[in-house]
Amino acid sequence: CETVQNAGYNAGIYASASWFTGQLHYSQISQYDIWVAHYGVDKPAFAYHYDIWQYTGTGTCAGVAGAVDMNIGYTAY
């Protein structure tokens, strides 16, 4: 993420809610955008701040064949 930011871009980390809580140290990544995937719930069971929530991998979008991932930005709910 540091390399991406040093190149002038926003950096972020994408993972499932269980991966964030079981495999990553949030205190070491909290300065980056957090994109959490947690399907089949009304709101992610994620104890930390996140910027984007991916709520399904089986969404539909006009003009796109097949299933698509669907996301909501944190400020949307």
PDB file of C-alpha atoms in Angstrom:
ATOM      1  CA  CYS A   1       0.000   0.000   0.000  1.00  0.00           C
ATOM      2  CA  GLU A   2       2.866   2.371   0.718  1.00  0.00           C
ATOM      3  CA  THR A   3       4.211   1.861  -2.798  1.00  0.00           C
ATOM      4  CA  VAL A   4       0.805   2.635  -4.309  1.00  0.00           C
ATOM      5  CA  GLN A   5       0.404   5.778  -2.194  1.00  0.00           C
ATOM      6  CA  ASN A   6       3.945   6.920  -2.990  1.00  0.00           C
ATOM      7  CA  ALA A   7       2.997   6.724  -6.666  1.00  0.00           C
ATOM      8  CA  GLY A   8       0.176   9.211  -6.000  1.00  0.00           C
ATOM      9  CA  TYR A   9      -2.791   6.822  -5.793  1.00  0.00           C
ATOM     10  CA  ASN A  10      -5.204   5.878  -3.018  1.00  0.00           C
ATOM     11  CA  ALA A  11      -4.404   2.502  -1.498  1.00  0.00           C
ATOM     12  CA  GLY A  12      -6.831   0.050  -0.024  1.00  0.00           C
ATOM     13  CA  ILE A  13      -7.177  -3.479   1.249  1.00  0.00           C
ATOM     14  CA  TYR A  14      -9.921  -5.892   0.187  1.00  0.00           C
ATOM     15  CA  ALA A  15     -10.801  -9.018   2.165  1.00  0.00           C
ATOM     16  CA  SER A  16     -13.685 -10.873   3.758  1.00  0.00           C
ATOM     17  CA  ALA A  17     -14.799  -9.784   7.215  1.00  0.00           C
ATOM     18  CA  SER A  18     -13.397 -13.003   8.714  1.00  0.00           C
ATOM     19  CA  TRP A  19     -10.020 -12.502   6.992  1.00  0.00           C
ATOM     20  CA  PHE A  20      -9.757  -8.930   8.286  1.00  0.00           C
ATOM     21  CA  THR A  21     -10.442 -10.027  11.854  1.00  0.00           C
ATOM     22  CA  GLY A  22      -8.602 -13.361  11.845  1.00  0.00           C
ATOM     23  CA  GLN A  23      -5.563 -12.808   9.630  1.00  0.00           C
ATOM     24  CA  LEU A  24      -4.782  -9.082   9.482  1.00  0.00           C
ATOM     25  CA  HIS A  25      -3.739  -6.598  12.152  1.00  0.00           C
ATOM     26  CA  TYR A  26      -6.206  -3.749  11.740  1.00  0.00           C
ATOM     27  CA  SER A  27      -3.986  -1.288  13.607  1.00  0.00           C
ATOM     28  CA  GLN A  28      -1.351  -1.734  10.888  1.00  0.00           C
ATOM     29  CA  ILE A  29      -3.732  -1.161   7.963  1.00  0.00           C
ATOM     30  CA  SER A  30      -6.346   1.269   9.288  1.00  0.00           C
ATOM     31  CA  GLN A  31      -4.783   4.226   7.456  1.00  0.00           C
ATOM     32  CA  TYR A  32      -5.749   2.628   4.122  1.00  0.00           C
ATOM     33  CA  ASP A  33      -9.185   2.290   2.556  1.00  0.00           C
ATOM     34  CA  ILE A  34     -10.905  -0.855   3.839  1.00  0.00           C
ATOM     35  CA  TRP A  35     -13.140  -2.818   1.473  1.00  0.00           C
ATOM     36  CA  VAL A  36     -14.887  -5.637   3.338  1.00  0.00           C
ATOM     37  CA  ALA A  37     -16.782  -8.500   1.701  1.00  0.00           C
ATOM     38  CA  HIS A  38     -19.600  -9.977   3.788  1.00  0.00           C
ATOM     39  CA  TYR A  39     -22.526 -11.590   1.985  1.00  0.00           C
ATOM     40  CA  GLY A  40     -26.025 -12.462   3.183  1.00  0.00           C
ATOM     41  CA  VAL A  41     -26.291  -9.959   6.034  1.00  0.00           C
ATOM     42  CA  ASP A  42     -28.095  -6.651   6.561  1.00  0.00           C
ATOM     43  CA  LYS A  43     -24.836  -5.057   7.689  1.00  0.00           C
ATOM     44  CA  PRO A  44     -21.358  -6.563   7.966  1.00  0.00           C
ATOM     45  CA  ALA A  45     -20.329  -8.044  11.296  1.00  0.00           C
ATOM     46  CA  PHE A  46     -17.127  -6.038  11.251  1.00  0.00           C
ATOM     47  CA  ALA A  47     -16.036  -4.205  14.375  1.00  0.00           C
ATOM     48  CA  TYR A  48     -13.852  -1.639  12.609  1.00  0.00           C
ATOM     49  CA  HIS A  49     -14.330   1.284  10.259  1.00  0.00           C
ATOM     50  CA  TYR A  50     -14.669   0.279   6.612  1.00  0.00           C
ATOM     51  CA  ASP A  51     -15.066   2.354   3.462  1.00  0.00           C
ATOM     52  CA  ILE A  52     -16.806  -0.078   1.110  1.00  0.00           C
ATOM     53  CA  TRP A  53     -19.020  -3.093   1.787  1.00  0.00           C
ATOM     54  CA  GLN A  54     -19.340  -5.786  -0.869  1.00  0.00           C
ATOM     55  CA  TYR A  55     -22.680  -7.382  -0.031  1.00  0.00           C
ATOM     56  CA  THR A  56     -23.146  -9.933  -2.833  1.00  0.00           C
ATOM     57  CA  GLY A  57     -21.369 -11.674  -5.626  1.00  0.00           C
ATOM     58  CA  THR A  58     -24.566 -12.558  -7.478  1.00  0.00           C
ATOM     59  CA  GLY A  59     -25.949  -9.140  -8.376  1.00  0.00           C
ATOM     60  CA  THR A  60     -27.262  -8.075 -11.763  1.00  0.00           C
ATOM     61  CA  CYS A  61     -26.469  -5.045 -13.859  1.00  0.00           C
ATOM     62  CA  ALA A  62     -28.146  -4.001 -17.103  1.00  0.00           C
ATOM     63  CA  GLY A  63     -25.876  -4.702 -20.047  1.00  0.00           C
ATOM     64  CA  VAL A  64     -23.643  -7.152 -18.173  1.00  0.00           C
ATOM     65  CA  ALA A  65     -23.997 -10.870 -18.766  1.00  0.00           C
ATOM     66  CA  GLY A  66     -23.731 -13.021 -15.665  1.00  0.00           C
ATOM     67  CA  ALA A  67     -23.459 -12.276 -11.974  1.00  0.00           C
ATOM     68  CA  VAL A  68     -21.619  -9.213 -10.691  1.00  0.00           C
ATOM     69  CA  ASP A  69     -20.312  -8.107  -7.305  1.00  0.00           C
ATOM     70  CA  MET A  70     -22.359  -5.348  -5.654  1.00  0.00           C
ATOM     71  CA  ASN A  71     -20.915  -2.787  -3.240  1.00  0.00           C
ATOM     72  CA  ILE A  72     -22.063   0.116  -1.059  1.00  0.00           C
ATOM     73  CA  GLY A  73     -19.863   2.976   0.093  1.00  0.00           C
ATOM     74  CA  TYR A  74     -19.811   3.486   3.866  1.00  0.00           C
ATOM     75  CA  THR A  75     -21.697   6.797   3.755  1.00  0.00           C
ATOM     76  CA  ALA A  76     -24.616   5.175   1.895  1.00  0.00           C
ATOM     77  CA  TYR A  77     -26.125   3.478   4.979  1.00  0.00           C
TER      78      TYR A  77
END
